[in-house]
PDB file of C-alpha atoms in Angstrom:
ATOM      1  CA  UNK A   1       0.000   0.000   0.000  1.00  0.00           C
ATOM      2  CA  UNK A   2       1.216   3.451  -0.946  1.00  0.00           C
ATOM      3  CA  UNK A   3       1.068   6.549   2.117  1.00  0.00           C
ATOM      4  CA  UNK A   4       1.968   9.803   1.695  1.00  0.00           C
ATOM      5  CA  UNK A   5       3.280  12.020   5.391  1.00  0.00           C
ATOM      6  CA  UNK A   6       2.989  15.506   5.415  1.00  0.00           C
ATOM      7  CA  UNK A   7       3.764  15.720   8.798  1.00  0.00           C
ATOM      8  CA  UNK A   8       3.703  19.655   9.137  1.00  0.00           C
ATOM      9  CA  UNK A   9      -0.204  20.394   9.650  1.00  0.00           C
ATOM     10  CA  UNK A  10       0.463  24.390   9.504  1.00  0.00           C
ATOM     11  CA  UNK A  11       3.498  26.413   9.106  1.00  0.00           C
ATOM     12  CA  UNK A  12       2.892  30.323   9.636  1.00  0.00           C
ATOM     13  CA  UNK A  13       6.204  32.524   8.609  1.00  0.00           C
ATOM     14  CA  UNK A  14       6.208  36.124   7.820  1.00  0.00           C
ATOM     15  CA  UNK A  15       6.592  37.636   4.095  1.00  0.00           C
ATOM     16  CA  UNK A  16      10.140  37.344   2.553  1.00  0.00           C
ATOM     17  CA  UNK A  17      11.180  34.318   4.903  1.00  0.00           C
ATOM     18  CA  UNK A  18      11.891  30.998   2.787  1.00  0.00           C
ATOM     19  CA  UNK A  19       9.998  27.870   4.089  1.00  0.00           C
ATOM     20  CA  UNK A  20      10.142  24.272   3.409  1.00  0.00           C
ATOM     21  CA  UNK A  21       7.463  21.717   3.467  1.00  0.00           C
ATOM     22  CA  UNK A  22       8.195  18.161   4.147  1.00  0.00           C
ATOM     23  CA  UNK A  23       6.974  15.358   2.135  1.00  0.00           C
ATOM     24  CA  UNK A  24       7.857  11.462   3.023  1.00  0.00           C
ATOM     25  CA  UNK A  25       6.063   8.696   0.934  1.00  0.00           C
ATOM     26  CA  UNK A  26       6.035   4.693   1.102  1.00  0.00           C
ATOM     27  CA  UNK A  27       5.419   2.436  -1.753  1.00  0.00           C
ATOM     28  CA  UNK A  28       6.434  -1.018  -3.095  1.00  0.00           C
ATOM     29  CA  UNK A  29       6.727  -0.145  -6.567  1.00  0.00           C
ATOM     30  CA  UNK A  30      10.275   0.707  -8.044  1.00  0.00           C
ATOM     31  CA  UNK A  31       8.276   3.080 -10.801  1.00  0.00           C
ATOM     32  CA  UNK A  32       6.111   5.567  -9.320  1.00  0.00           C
ATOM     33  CA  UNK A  33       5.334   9.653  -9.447  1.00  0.00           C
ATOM     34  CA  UNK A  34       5.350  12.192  -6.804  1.00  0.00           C
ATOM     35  CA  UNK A  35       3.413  15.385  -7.319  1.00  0.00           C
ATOM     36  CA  UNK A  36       2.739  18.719  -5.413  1.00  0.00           C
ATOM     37  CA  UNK A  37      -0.189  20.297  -5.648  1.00  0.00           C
ATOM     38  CA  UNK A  38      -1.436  24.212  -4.049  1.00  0.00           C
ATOM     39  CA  UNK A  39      -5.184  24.534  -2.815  1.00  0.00           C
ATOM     40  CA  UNK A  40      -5.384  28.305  -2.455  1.00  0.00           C
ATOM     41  CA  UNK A  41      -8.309  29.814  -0.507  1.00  0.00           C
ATOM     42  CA  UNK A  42     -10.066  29.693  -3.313  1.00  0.00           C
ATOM     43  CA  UNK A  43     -10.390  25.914  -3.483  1.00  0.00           C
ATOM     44  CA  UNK A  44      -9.576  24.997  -6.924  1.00  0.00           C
ATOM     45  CA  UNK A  45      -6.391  22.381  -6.482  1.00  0.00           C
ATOM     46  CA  UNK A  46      -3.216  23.709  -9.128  1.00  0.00           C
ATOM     47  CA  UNK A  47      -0.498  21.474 -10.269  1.00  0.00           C
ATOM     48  CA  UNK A  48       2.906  22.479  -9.441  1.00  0.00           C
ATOM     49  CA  UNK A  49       4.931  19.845 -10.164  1.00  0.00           C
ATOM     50  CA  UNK A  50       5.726  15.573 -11.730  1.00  0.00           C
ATOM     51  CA  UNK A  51       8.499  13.806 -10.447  1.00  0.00           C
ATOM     52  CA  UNK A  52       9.096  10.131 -11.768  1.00  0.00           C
ATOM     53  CA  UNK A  53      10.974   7.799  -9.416  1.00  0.00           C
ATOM     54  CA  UNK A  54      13.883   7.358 -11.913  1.00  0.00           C
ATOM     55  CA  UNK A  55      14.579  10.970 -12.216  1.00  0.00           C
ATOM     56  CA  UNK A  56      16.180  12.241  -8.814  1.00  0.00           C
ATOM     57  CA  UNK A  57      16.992  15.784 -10.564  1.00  0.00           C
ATOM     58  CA  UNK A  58      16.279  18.523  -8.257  1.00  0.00           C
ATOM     59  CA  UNK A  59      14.424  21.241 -10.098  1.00  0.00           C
ATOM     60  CA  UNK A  60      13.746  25.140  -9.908  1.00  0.00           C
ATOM     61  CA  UNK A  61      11.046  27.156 -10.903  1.00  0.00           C
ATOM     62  CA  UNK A  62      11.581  30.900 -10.142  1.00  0.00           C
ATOM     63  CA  UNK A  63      10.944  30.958  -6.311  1.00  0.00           C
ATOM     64  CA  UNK A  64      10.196  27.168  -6.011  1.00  0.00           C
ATOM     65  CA  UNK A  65      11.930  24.235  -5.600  1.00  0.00           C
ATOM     66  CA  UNK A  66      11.949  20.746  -5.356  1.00  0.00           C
ATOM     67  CA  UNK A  67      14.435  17.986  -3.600  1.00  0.00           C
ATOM     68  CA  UNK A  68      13.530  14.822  -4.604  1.00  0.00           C
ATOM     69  CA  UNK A  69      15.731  11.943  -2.437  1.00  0.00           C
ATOM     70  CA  UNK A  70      14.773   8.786  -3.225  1.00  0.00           C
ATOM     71  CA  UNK A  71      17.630   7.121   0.098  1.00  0.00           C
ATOM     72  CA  UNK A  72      15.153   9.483   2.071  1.00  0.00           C
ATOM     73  CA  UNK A  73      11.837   8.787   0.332  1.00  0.00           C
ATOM     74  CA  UNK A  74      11.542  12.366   0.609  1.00  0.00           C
ATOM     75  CA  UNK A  75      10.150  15.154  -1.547  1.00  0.00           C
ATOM     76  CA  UNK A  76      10.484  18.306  -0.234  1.00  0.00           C
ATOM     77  CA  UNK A  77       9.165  21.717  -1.356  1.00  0.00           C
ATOM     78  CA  UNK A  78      10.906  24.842  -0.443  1.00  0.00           C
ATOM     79  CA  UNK A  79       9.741  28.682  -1.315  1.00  0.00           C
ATOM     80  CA  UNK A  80      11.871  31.206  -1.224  1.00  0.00           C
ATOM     81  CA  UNK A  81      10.964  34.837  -0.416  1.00  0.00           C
ATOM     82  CA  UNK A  82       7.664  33.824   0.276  1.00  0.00           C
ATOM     83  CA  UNK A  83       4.723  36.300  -0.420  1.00  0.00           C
ATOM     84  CA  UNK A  84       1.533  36.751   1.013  1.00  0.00           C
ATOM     85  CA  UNK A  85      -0.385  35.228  -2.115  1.00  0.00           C
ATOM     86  CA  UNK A  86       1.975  31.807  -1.465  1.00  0.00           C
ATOM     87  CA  UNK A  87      -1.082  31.097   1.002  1.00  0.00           C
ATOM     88  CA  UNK A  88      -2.564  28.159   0.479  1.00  0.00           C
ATOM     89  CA  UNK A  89      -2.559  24.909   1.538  1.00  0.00           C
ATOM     90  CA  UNK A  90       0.130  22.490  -0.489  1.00  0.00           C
ATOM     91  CA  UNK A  91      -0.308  18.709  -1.006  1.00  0.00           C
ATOM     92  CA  UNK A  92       2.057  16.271  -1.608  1.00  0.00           C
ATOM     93  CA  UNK A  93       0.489  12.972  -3.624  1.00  0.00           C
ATOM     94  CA  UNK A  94       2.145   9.634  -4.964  1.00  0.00           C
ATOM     95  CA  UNK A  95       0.936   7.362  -7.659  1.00  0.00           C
ATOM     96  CA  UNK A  96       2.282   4.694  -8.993  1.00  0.00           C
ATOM     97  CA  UNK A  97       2.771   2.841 -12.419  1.00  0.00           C
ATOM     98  CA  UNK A  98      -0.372   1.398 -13.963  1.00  0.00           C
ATOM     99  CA  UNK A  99      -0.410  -1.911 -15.888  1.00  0.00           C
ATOM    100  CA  UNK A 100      -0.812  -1.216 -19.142  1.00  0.00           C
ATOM    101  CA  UNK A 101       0.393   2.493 -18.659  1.00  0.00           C
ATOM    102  CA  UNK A 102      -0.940   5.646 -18.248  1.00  0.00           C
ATOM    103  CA  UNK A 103      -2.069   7.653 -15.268  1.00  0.00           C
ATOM    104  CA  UNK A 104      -3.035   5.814 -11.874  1.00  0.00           C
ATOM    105  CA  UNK A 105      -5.326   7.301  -8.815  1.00  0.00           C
ATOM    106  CA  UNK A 106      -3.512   9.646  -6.426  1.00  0.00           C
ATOM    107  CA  UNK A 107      -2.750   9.181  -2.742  1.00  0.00           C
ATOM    108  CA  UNK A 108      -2.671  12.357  -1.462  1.00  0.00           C
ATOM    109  CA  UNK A 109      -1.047  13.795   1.958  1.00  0.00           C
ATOM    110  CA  UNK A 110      -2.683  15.578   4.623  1.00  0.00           C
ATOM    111  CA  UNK A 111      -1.692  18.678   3.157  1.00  0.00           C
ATOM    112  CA  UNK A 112       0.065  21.661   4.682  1.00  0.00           C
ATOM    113  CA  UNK A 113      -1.635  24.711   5.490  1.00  0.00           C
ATOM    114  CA  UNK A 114       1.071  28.341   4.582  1.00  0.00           C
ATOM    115  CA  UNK A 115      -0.146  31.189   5.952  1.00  0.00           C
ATOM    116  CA  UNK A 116       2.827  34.156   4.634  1.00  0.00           C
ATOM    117  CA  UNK A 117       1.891  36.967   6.996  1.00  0.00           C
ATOM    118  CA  UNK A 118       2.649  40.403   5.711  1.00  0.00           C
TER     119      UNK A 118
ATOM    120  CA  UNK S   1      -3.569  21.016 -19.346  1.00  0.00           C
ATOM    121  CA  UNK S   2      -6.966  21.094 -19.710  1.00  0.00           C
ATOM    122  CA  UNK S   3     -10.114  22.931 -18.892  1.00  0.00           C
ATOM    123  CA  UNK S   4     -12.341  20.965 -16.997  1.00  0.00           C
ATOM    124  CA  UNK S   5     -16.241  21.946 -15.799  1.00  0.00           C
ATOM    125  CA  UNK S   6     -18.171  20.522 -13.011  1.00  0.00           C
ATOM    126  CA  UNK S   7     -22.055  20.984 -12.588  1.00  0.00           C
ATOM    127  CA  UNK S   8     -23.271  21.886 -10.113  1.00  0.00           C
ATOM    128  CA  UNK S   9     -21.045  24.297  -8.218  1.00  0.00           C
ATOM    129  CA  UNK S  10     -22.797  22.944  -5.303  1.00  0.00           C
ATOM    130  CA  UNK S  11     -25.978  22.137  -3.909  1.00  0.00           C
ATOM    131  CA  UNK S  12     -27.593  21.505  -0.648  1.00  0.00           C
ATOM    132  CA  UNK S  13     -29.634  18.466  -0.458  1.00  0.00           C
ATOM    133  CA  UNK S  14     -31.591  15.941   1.588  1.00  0.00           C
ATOM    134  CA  UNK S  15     -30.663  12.977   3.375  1.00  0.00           C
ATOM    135  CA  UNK S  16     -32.106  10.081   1.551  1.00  0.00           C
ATOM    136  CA  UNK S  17     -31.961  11.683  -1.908  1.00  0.00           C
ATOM    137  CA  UNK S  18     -29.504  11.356  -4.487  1.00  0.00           C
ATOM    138  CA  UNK S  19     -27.027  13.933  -6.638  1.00  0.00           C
ATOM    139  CA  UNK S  20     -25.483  13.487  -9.876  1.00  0.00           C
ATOM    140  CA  UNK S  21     -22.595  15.660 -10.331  1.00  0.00           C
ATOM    141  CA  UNK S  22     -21.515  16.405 -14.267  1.00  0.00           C
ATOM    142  CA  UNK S  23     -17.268  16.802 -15.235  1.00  0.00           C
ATOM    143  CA  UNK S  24     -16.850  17.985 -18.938  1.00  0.00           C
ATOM    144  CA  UNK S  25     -13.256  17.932 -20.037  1.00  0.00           C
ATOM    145  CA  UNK S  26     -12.829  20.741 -23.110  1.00  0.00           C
ATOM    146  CA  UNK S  27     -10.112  17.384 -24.951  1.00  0.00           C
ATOM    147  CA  UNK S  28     -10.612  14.204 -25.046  1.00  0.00           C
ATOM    148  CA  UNK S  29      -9.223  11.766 -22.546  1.00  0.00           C
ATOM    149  CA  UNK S  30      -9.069   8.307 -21.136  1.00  0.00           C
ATOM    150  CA  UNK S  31      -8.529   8.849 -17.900  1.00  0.00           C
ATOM    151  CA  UNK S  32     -10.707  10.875 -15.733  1.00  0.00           C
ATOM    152  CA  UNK S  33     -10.882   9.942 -11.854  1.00  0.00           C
ATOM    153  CA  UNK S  34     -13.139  10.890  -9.204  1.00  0.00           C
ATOM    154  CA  UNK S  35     -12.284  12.328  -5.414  1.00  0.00           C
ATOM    155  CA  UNK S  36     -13.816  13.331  -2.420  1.00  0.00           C
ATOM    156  CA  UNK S  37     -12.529  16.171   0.191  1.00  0.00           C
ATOM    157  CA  UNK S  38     -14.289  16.045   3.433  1.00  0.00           C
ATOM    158  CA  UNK S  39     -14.751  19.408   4.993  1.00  0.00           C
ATOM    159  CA  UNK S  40     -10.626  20.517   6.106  1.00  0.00           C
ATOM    160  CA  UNK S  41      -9.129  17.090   5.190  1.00  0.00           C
ATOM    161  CA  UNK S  42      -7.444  15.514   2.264  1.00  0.00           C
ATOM    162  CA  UNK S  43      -8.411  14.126  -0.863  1.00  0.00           C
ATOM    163  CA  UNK S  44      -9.846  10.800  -1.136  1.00  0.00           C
ATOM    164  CA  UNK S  45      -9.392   8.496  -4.193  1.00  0.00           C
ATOM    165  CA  UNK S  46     -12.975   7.896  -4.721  1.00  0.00           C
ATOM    166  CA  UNK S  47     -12.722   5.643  -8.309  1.00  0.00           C
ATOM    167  CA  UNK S  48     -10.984   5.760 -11.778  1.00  0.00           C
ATOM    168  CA  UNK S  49     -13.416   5.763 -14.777  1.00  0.00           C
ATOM    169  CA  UNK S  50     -11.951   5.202 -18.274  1.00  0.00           C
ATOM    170  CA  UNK S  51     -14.139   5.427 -21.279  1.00  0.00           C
ATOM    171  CA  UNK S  52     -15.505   1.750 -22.234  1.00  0.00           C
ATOM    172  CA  UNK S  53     -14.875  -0.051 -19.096  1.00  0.00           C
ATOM    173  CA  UNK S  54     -16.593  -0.238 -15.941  1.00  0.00           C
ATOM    174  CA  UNK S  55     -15.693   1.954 -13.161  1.00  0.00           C
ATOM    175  CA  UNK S  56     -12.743   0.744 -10.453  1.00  0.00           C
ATOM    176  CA  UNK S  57     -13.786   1.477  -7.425  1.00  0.00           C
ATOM    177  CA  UNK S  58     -11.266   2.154  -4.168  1.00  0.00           C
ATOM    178  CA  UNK S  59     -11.915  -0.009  -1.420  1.00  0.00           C
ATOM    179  CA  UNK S  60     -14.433   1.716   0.966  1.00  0.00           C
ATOM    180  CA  UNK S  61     -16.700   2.856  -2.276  1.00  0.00           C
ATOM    181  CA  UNK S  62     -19.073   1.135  -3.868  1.00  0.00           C
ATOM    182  CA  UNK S  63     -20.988   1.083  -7.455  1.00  0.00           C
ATOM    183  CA  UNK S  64     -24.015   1.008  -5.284  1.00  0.00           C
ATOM    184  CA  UNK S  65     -23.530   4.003  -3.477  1.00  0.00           C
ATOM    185  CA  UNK S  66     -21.458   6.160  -6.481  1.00  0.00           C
ATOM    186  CA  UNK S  67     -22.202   4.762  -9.303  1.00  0.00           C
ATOM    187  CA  UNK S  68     -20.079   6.649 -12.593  1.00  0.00           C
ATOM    188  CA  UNK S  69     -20.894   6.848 -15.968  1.00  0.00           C
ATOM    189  CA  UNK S  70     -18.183   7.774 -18.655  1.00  0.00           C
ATOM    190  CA  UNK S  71     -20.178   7.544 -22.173  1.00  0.00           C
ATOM    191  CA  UNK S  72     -17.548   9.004 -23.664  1.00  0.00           C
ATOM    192  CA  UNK S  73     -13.978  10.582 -24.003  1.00  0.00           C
ATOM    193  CA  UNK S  74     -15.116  14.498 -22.284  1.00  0.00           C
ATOM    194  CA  UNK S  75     -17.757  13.536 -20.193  1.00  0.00           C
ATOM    195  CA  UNK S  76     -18.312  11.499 -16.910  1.00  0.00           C
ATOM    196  CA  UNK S  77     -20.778  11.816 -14.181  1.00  0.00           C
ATOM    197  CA  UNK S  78     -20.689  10.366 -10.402  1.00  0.00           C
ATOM    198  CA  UNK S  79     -23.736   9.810  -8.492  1.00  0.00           C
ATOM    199  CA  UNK S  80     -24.104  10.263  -4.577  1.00  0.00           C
ATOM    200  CA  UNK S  81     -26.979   7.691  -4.041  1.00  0.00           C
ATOM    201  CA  UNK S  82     -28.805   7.498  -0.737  1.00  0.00           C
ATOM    202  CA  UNK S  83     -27.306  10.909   1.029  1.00  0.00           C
ATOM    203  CA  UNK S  84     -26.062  11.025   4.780  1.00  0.00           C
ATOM    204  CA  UNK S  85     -24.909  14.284   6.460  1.00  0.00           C
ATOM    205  CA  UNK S  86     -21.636  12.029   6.188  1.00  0.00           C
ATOM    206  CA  UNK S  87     -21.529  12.806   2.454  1.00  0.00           C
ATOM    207  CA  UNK S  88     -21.852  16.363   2.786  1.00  0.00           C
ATOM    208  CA  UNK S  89     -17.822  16.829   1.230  1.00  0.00           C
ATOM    209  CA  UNK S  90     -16.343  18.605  -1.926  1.00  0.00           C
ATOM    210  CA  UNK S  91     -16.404  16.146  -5.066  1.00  0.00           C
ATOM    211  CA  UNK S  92     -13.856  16.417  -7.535  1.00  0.00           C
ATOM    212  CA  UNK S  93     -13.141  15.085 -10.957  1.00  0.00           C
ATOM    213  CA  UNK S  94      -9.978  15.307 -12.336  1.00  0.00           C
ATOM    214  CA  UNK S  95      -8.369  13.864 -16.002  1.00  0.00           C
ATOM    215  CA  UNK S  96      -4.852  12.757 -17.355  1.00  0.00           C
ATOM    216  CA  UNK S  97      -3.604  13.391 -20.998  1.00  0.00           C
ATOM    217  CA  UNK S  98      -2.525  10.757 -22.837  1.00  0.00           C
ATOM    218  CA  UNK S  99       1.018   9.174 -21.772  1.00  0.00           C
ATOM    219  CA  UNK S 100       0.950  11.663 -18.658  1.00  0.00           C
ATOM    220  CA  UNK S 101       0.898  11.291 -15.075  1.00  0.00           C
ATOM    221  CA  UNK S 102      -0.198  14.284 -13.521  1.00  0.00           C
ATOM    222  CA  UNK S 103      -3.974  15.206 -12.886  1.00  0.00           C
ATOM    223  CA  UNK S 104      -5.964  18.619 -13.736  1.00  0.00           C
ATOM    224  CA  UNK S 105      -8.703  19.070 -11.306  1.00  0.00           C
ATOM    225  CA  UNK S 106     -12.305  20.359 -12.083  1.00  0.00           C
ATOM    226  CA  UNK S 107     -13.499  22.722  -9.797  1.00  0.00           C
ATOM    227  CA  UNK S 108     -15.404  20.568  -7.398  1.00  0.00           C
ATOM    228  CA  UNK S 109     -18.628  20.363  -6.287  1.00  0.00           C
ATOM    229  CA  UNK S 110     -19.682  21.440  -2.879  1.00  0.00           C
ATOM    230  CA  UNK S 111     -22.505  18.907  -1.644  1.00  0.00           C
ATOM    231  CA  UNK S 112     -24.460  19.915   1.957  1.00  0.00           C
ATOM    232  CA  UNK S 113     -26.961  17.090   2.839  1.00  0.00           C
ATOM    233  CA  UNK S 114     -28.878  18.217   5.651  1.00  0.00           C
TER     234      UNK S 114
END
């Protein structure tokens, strides 16, 4: 059975501070996918990022970032300078390969709630 | 990505009655999967419908109780059959181009049963 920790249930920093929220997952499979995902106060969930168990690239997208360590089974997500509309609440989710291919059902985290004070 | 539309936006219902929530994908698509978020919690896997095959259904859900349809390769709907108060959650769909992985979400629908 897969699981996906987000063991940080809120994290509260103020504006310009960089913050880092912890993702550990658990699977059987040697092929699988890890994914964040934000869930602003608005509600609609937005896809950040894919990261496929054979690629342990880090990766950088202007003020985010991803370390992916698979001797961990870690996936953490870090923002730097955080702002104010960075509130949301992010969730970490794992899927793994499908027979036959193609996208499988997500296990998501508990997500963590960001609150960026100003 | 794609745009995805859910109908309704949400609805307030009564216990004992039942809701079928609509997901129209703007491409088409095999896979389009079904969630639940309870009020503050996570999302729940609720099934996985692909066009031309019956819906797989995660354990703690049943065809009974959610039964999908997915006529074709836009359009898929999930029923809540029977409501509780304990179904009173957000329902999302959500879709996967071909040969990716990740998932766009639809909107949701917010269900109240009172």
């Amino acid at each position: 059975a897969q699981k996906v920790t987000q063991a940080q249930t809120e994290i509260s920093v103020v504006e310009k501070e960089d913050v880092t929220l912890d993702c550990v997952y658990e699977t059987r499979d040697t092929t699988y996918y890890l994914f964040w995902y934000k869930q602003p106060p608005s509600g609609e969930l937005v896809f950040l990022i894919r990261r496929n168990s054979f690629d342990e690239q880090n990766e950088i997208s202007g003020r985010y970032s991803w370390n992916f360590q698979k001797s961990t089974s870690s996936f953490n997500f870090t923002i730097t300078a955080s702002q104010v509309v960075d509130s949301a609440v992010y969730f970490c989710a794992l899927s793994e390969a499908r027979s036959g291919g193609g996208a499988d059902g997500l296990t998501f985290g508990k997500g963590t709630h960001l609150i960026i004070q100003p | 990505s794609a745009v995805i539309s859910q109908k309704p936006s949400r609805d307030i219902c009564q216990r004992g009655t039942s809701l079928t929530i609509q997901c129209q994908v703007d491409s088409q698509v095999t896979m389009m999967f079904w969630y639940r978020q309870q009020p503050g919690q996570s999302l729940t896997l609720i099934a996985t419908a692909n066009q031309g095959s019956e819906a797989t259904y995660e354990s703690g859900f049943v065809i009974d109780k959610f039964p999908i349809s997915r006529p074709n390769l836009t359009f898929s709907t999930l029923t809540v059959s029977n409501m509780s108060p304990e179904d009173s959650s957000i329902y999302l769909c959500s879709v996967a181009m071909t040969g990716r992985y990740e998932q766009y979400f639809g909107p949701g629908t917010r269900l109240t049963v009172t």
